[in-house]
XYZ file of C-alpha atoms in Angstrom:
519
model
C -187.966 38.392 55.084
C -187.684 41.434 57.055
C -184.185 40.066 58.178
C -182.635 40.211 54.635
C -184.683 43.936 53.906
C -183.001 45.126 56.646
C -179.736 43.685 55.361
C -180.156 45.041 51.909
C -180.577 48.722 53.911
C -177.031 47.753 55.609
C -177.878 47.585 59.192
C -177.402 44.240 59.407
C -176.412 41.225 58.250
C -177.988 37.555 56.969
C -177.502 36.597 60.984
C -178.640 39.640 62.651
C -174.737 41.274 63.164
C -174.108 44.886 62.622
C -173.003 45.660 58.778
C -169.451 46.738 60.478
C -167.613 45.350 57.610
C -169.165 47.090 54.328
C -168.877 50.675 56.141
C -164.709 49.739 56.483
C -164.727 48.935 53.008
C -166.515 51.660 52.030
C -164.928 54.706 54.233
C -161.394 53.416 53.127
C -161.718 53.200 49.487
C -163.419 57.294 49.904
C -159.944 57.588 51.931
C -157.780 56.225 49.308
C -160.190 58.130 46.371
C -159.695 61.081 48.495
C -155.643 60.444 48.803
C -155.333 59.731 44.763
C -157.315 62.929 43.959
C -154.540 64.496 46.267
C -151.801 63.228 45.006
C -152.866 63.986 41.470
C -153.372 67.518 42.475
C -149.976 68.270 43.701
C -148.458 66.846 40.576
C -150.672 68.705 38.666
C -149.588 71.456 40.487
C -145.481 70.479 40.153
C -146.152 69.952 36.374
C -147.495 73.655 36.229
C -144.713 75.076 38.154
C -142.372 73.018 35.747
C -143.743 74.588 32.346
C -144.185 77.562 34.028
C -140.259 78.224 35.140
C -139.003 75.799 32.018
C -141.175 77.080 29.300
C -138.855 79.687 27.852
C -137.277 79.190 24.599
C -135.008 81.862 24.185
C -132.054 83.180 25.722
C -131.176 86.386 27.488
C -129.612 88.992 25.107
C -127.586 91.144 27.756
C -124.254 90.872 26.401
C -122.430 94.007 25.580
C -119.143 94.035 23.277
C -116.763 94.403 25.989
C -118.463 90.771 27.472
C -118.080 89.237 24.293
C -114.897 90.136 24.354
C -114.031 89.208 27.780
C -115.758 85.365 27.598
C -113.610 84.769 24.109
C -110.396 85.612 25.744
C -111.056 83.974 28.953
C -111.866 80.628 26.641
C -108.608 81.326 24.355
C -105.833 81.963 27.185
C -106.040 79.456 29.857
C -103.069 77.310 30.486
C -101.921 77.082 27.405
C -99.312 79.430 27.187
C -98.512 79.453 30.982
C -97.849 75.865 31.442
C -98.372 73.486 28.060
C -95.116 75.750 26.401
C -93.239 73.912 28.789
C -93.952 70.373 27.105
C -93.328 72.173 23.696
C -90.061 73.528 24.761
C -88.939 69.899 25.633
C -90.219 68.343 22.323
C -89.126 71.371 20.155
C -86.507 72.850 22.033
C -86.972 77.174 22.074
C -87.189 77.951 18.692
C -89.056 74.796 17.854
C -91.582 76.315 20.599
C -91.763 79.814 18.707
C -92.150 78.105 15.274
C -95.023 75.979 16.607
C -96.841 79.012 18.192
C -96.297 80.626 14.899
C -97.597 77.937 12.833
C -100.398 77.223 14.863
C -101.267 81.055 14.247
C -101.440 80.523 10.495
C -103.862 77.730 10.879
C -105.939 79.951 13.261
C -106.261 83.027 11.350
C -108.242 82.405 8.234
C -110.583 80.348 10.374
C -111.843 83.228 12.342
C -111.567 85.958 9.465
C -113.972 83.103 8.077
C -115.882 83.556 10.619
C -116.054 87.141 10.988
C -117.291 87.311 7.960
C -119.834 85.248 7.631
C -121.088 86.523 11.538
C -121.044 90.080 9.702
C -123.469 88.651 7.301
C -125.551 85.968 9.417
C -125.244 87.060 13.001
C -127.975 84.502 14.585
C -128.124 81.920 17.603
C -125.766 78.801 17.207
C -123.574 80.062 14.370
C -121.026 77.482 14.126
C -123.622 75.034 13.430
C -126.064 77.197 11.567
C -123.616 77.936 8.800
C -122.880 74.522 7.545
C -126.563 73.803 8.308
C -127.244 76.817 6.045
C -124.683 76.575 3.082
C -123.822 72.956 2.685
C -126.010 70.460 4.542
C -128.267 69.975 7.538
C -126.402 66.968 8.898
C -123.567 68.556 8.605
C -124.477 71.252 10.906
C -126.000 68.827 13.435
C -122.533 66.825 13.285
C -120.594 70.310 13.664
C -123.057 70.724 16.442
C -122.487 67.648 18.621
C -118.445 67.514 17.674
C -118.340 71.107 19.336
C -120.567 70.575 22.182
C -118.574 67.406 23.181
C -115.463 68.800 22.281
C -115.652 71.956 25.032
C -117.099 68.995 27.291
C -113.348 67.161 27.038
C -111.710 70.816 27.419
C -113.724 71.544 30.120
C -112.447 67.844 32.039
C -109.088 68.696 30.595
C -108.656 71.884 32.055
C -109.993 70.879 35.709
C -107.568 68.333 35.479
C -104.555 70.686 35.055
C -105.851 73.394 37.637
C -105.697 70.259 40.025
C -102.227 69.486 38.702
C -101.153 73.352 39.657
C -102.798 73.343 43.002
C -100.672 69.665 43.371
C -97.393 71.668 42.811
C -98.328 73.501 46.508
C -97.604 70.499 48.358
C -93.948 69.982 47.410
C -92.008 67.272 46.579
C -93.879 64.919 48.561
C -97.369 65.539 46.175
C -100.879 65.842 47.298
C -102.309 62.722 48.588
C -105.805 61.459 47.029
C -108.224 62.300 48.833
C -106.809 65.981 48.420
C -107.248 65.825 45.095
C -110.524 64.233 45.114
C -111.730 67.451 46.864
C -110.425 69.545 44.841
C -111.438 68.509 41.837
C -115.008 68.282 43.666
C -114.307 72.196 44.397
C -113.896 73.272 40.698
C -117.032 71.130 39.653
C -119.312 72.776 42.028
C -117.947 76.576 41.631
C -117.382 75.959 38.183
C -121.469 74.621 38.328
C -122.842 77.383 40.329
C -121.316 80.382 38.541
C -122.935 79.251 35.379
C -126.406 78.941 36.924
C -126.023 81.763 38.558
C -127.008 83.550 35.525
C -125.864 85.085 32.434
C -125.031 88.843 33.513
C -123.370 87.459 36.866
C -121.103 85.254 34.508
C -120.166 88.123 32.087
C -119.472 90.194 34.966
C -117.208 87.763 36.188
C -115.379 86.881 32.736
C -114.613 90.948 32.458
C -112.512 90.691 35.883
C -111.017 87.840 34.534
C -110.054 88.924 32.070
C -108.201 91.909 33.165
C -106.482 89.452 35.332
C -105.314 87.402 31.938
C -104.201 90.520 30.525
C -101.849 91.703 33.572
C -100.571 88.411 34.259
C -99.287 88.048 30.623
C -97.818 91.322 30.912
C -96.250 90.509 34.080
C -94.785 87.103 32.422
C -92.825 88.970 29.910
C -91.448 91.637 31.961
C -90.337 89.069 34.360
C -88.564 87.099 31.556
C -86.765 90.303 30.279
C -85.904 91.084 33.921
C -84.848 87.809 34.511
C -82.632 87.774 31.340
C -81.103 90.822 32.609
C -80.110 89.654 35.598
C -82.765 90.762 37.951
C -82.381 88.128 40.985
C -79.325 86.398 39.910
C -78.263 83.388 42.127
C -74.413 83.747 40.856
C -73.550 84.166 44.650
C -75.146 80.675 45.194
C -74.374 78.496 41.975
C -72.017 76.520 43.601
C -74.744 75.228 46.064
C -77.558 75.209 43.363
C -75.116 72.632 41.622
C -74.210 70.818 44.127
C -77.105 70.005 46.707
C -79.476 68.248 44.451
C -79.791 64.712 43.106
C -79.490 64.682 40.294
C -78.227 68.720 39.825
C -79.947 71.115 38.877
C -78.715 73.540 36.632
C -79.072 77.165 36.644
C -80.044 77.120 32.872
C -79.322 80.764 32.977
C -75.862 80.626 33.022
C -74.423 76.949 32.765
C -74.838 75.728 29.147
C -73.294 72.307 30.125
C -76.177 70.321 27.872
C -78.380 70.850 25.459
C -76.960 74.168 23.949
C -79.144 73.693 20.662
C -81.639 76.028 20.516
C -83.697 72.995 18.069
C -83.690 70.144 19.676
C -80.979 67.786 17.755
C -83.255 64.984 17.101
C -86.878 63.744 17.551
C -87.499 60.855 20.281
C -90.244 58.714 20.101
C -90.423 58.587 23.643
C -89.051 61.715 24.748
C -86.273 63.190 26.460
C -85.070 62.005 29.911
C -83.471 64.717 31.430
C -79.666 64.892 31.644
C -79.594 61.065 30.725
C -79.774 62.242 27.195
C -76.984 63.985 25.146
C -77.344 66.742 23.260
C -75.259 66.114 20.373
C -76.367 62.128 20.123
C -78.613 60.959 22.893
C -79.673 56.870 22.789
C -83.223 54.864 22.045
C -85.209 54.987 19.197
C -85.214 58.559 17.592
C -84.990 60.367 14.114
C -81.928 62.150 13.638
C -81.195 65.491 11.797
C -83.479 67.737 10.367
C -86.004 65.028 9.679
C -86.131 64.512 13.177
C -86.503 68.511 13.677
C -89.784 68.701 11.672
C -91.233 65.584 13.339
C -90.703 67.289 16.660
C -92.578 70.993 15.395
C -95.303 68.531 13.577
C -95.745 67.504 17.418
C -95.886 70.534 18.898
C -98.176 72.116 16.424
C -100.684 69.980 17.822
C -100.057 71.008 21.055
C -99.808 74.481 20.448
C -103.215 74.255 18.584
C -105.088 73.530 21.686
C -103.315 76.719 23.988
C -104.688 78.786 21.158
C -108.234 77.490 19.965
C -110.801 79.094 21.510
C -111.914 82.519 19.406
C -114.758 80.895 17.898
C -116.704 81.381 21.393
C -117.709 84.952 19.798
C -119.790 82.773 17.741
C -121.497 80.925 20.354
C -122.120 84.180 22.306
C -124.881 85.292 19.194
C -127.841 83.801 20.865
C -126.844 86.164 24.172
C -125.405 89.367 22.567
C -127.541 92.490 22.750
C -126.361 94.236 19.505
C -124.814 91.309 17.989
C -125.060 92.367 14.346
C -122.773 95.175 15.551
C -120.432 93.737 17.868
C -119.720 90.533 16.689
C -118.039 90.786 14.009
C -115.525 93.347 14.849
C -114.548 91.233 18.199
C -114.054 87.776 15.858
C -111.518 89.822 13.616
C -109.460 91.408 16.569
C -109.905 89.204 19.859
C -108.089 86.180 18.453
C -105.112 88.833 17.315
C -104.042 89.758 20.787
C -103.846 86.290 22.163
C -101.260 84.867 19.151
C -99.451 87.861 20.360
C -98.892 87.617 23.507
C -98.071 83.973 23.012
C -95.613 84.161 20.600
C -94.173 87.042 22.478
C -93.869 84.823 25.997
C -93.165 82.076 24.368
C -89.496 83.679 22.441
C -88.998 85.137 25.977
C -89.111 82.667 28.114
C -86.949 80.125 25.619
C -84.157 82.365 26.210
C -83.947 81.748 29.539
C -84.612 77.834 30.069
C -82.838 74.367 28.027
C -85.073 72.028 26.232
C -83.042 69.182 28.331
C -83.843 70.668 31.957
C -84.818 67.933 34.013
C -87.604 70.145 35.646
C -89.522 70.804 32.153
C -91.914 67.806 31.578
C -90.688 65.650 28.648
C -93.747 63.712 26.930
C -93.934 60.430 26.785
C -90.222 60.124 28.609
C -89.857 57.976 32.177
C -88.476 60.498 34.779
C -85.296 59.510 35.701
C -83.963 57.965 39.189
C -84.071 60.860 42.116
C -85.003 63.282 39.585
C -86.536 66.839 41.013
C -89.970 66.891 40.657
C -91.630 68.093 37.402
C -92.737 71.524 37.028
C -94.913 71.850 33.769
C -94.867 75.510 33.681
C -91.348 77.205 32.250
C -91.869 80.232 33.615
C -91.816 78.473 37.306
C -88.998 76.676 36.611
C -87.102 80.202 35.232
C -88.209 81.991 38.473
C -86.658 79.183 40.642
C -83.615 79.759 39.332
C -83.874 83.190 41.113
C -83.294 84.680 44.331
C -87.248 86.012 44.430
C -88.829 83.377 46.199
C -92.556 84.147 46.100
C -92.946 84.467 43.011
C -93.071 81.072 41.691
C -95.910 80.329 44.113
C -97.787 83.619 43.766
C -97.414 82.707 39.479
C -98.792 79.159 40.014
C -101.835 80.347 41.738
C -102.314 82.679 39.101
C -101.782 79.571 36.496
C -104.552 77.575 38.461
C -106.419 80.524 38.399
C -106.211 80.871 34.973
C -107.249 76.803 34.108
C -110.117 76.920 36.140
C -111.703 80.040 34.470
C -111.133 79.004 31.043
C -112.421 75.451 31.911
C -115.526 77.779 33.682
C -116.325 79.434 29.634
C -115.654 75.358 28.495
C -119.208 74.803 30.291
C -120.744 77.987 29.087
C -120.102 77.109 25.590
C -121.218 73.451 25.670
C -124.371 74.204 27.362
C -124.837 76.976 24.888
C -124.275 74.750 21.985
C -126.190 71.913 23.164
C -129.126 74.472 24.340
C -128.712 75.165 20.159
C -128.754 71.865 19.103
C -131.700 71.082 20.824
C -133.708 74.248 19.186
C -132.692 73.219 16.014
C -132.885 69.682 15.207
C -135.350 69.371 18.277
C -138.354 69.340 16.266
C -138.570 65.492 15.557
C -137.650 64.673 19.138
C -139.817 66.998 21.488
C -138.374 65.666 24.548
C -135.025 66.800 23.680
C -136.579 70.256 23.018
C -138.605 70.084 25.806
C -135.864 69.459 28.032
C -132.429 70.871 26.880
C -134.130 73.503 24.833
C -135.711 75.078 27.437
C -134.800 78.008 30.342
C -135.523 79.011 33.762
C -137.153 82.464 34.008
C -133.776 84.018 34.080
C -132.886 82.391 30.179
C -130.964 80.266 31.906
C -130.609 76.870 29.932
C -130.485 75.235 33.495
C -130.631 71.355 32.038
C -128.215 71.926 29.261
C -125.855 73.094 31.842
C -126.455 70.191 33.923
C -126.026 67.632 31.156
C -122.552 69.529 30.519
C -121.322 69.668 33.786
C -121.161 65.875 34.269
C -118.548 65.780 31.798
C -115.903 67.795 34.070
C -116.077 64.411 36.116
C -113.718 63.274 33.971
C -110.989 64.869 35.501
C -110.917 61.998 37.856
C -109.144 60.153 35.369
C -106.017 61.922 36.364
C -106.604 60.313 40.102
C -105.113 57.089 37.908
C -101.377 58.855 36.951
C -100.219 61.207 40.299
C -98.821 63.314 37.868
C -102.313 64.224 35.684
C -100.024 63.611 32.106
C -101.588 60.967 30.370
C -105.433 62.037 31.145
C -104.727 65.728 30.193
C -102.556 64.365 27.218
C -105.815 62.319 25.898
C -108.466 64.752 26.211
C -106.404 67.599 25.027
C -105.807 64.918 21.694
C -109.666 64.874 21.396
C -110.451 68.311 21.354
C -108.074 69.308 19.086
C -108.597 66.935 16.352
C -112.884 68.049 17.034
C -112.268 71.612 16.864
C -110.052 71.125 13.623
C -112.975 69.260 12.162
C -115.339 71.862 13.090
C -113.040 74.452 11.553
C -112.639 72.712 8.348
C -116.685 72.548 8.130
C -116.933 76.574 8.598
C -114.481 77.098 6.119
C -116.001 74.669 3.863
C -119.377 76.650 4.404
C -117.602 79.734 3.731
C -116.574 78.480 0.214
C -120.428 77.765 -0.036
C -121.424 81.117 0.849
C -119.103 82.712 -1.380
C -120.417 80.692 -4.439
C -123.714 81.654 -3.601
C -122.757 85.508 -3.884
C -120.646 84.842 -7.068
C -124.098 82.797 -8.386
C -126.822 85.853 -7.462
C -124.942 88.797 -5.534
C -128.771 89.955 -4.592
C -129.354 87.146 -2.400
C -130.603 87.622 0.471
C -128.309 85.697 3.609
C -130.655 86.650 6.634
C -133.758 88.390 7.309
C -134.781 89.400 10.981
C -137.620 86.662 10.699
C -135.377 84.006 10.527
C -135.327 81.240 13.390
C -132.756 81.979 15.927
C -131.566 85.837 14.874
């Protein structure tokens, strides 16, 4: 009896051994109670830290006009102009080039006097989906959303595609081999990644240099063009051995007119011209002949042309972020867009005069290079420059070009991650976790996971790892966000028909109060 007392007190067991066994059991699960409560503590602990630094809703309004002004034209001149005339010179010959720029411009203009108006009126956060949202229907602004955010996602992959393409051109003949590439296309990913996390006012700050880079550098394009036109760096000394020492020759398109004098291409091919293969007066394959074959190749490079000049509608994404922005948007979405067209039409008549739709050089869409032919140089104004004696420049201006892709692929990501940071305030309500995540900032009003979620688009620029020469990818991607953006166009004008009925209906109506969500 005393034998089993003393075992109910623990000190020792049925035969008279110590209780060694229960006082394990019982000091490890105290450890492992101790080791939960722990563990439940620090995440605890994480989870505050999270909400803490992610709790923020809003955005940081710290841009001034002159940043507005310097992100829209950073997102609106990129390589458009610099390289992609090149590819409408060959489809469209040099006028056909001009006539698409100024087509293009027709299509472009309403749209953003649209939407300086209605920014005048309704100047709040995520405008190009709050608008349709607001005049026609909710689902359309939620589509208008999501087409736009994924749209500047396929521009943004699209553009790091062809700044790897111009830092390819550095390597020669020969080309860059792969894992080259790879790294570079790596390199504008994670620069293109940090400067957007970096910040809002770091960003603007950087878009303003930029900027002023864009601006000189189209200057500089023209008045090299008229110099070059002039005869500034003439190679008449050396045309004999320009002719002669290449397979197959090139031509100094400058002065020997010996194909392709048209200034409109003669006739639209299917699949392209293939460099001095093709006559100018006839050619061979399947084509359309004559003027009908003249509009098919303008309708082709209006497309094109479209996606050099989209891009003004960024001062609409910039509302959530603008300090004064009932001020200064509007009067930077009637006059940024203006200056662009400009320039571009202006480079675009210049540089025609001075290069042939049929140079071998110029890439030809859709065409199969032809045996021993030079190596493709997508940018006319290269191709002009080689024909000169002045030797650094065409290196020093496809820098510049690179340059110039990277940094409008760099606004790309700021206005996805903008619009998705939108979409996700918006239409966020029934799904929290969307809210909760890609609605939310840093304590800077940094949208941090909306940029993330963007920035794993750019990845598709390692498509272009499958064709050495990046066409087909940047062909593709530029094909999807140009058909998006049009869509999202044709929904803000088809809001701005709504808005105008409502005035017409009760002129005392009242668009937008301070109180509403997002102003």
């Amino acid at each position: 009896m005393a034998t089993i007392q003393r075992n109910r007190k623990g000190s020792t067991s049925p035969s008279g051994a110590p209780g060694v066994d229960i006082e394990k059991q019982s000091g490890s699960s105290q450890s492992n109670s101790e080791t939960a409560k722990i563990v439940m503590e620090r995440e605890r602990r994480l989870a505050r830290l999270i909400r803490k630094t992610f709790h923020y809703g809003e955005l940081d309004r710290v841009l001034e006009r002159p940043h507005i002004a310097a992100i829209a034209f950073s997102g609106t001149v990129g390589a458009g102009i610099f390289v992609t005339s090149g590819e409408l010179i060959g489809i469209s010959g040099s006028v056909g080039c001009v006539i698409s720029y100024i087509c293009a411009a027709f299509i472009i203009i309403p749209v953003m006097r649209t939407i300086a108006e209605l920014m005048a009126i309704r100047p709040t956060s995520g405008a190009l989906m709050d608008y349709p949202h607001t005049f026609v229907d909710p689902a359309l602004g939620f589509a208008v959303g999501v087409t736009y955010c994924l749209a500047n996602c396929m521009s943004m992959a699209t553009l790091t595609s062809a700044a790897a393409r111009a830092a390819d051109n550095f390597s020669g003949d020969s080309g860059m081999s792969r894992p080259g590439l790879i790294g570079i296309i790596i390199g504008f990913f994670v620069i293109t990644l940090l400067s957007n996390l970096c910040g809002i006012t770091l960003y603007a700050n950087i878009e303003r240099v930029v900027f002023q880079i864009k601006v000189a550098l189209l200057f500089l394009v023209c008045i090299l063009m008229i110099l070059v036109k002039a005869g500034v760096g003439s190679l008449e000394g050396h045309q004999q051995e320009v002719s002669t020492n290449s397979t197959p020759p090139i031509l100094n398109t400058r002065t020997e007119a010996g194909y392709g004098r048209n200034a409109l291409v003669p006739f639209f091919r299917f699949d392209g011209f293939n460099g001095t293969q093709d006559k100018a007066d006839g050619g061979h394959g399947t084509g359309v002949p004559g003027a009908s074959g003249q509009l098919l190749a303008i309708l082709t490079s209006v497309t094109l042309a479209l996606f050099t000049i989209m891009g003004g509608e960024i001062v609409a994404v910039t509302a959530g972020e603008a300090k004064r922005p009932r001020r200064d948007l509007p009067s930077v979405a009637r006059l940024m867009y203006l200056a662009p067209l400009t320039f571009y039409i202006v480079a675009a008549f210049l540089v025609g005069l001075s290069i042939n739709y049929m140079d071998p050089r110029l890439f030809h869409p859709w065409a199969k290079p032809a045996p021993n032919a030079p190596k493709i140089s997508h940018s006319p104004f290269i191709i002009v420059l080689s024909d000169t004696s002045i030797r650094v420049l065409p290196k020093f201006l496809n820098a510049c070009f690179m340059l110039s892709a990277y940094t409008t692929g760099n606004t790309a990501l700021f206005t996805s991650s903008r619009t998705l940071f939108s979409i996700s305030q918006l239409y966020g309500k029934r799904f929290k976790w969307i809210k909760g995540t890609f609605g939310t900032t840093n304590d800077g009003n940094t949208p941090i996971a909306a940029i993330l979620a963007c920035s794993l688009f750019s990845l598709l620029a390692f498509l272009g790892l499958c064709d050495p020469t990046f066409n087909q990818p940047i062909l593709s991607l530029a094909a999807f966000y140009t058909g998006a953006v049009c869509c999202v166009y044709a929904s803000q004008c088809i809001a701005f028909l709504r808005f105008k009925s409502a005035q017409v209906t009760d002129p005392t109506i009242s668009l937008c109060q301070v109180s509403d969500s997002g102003y």
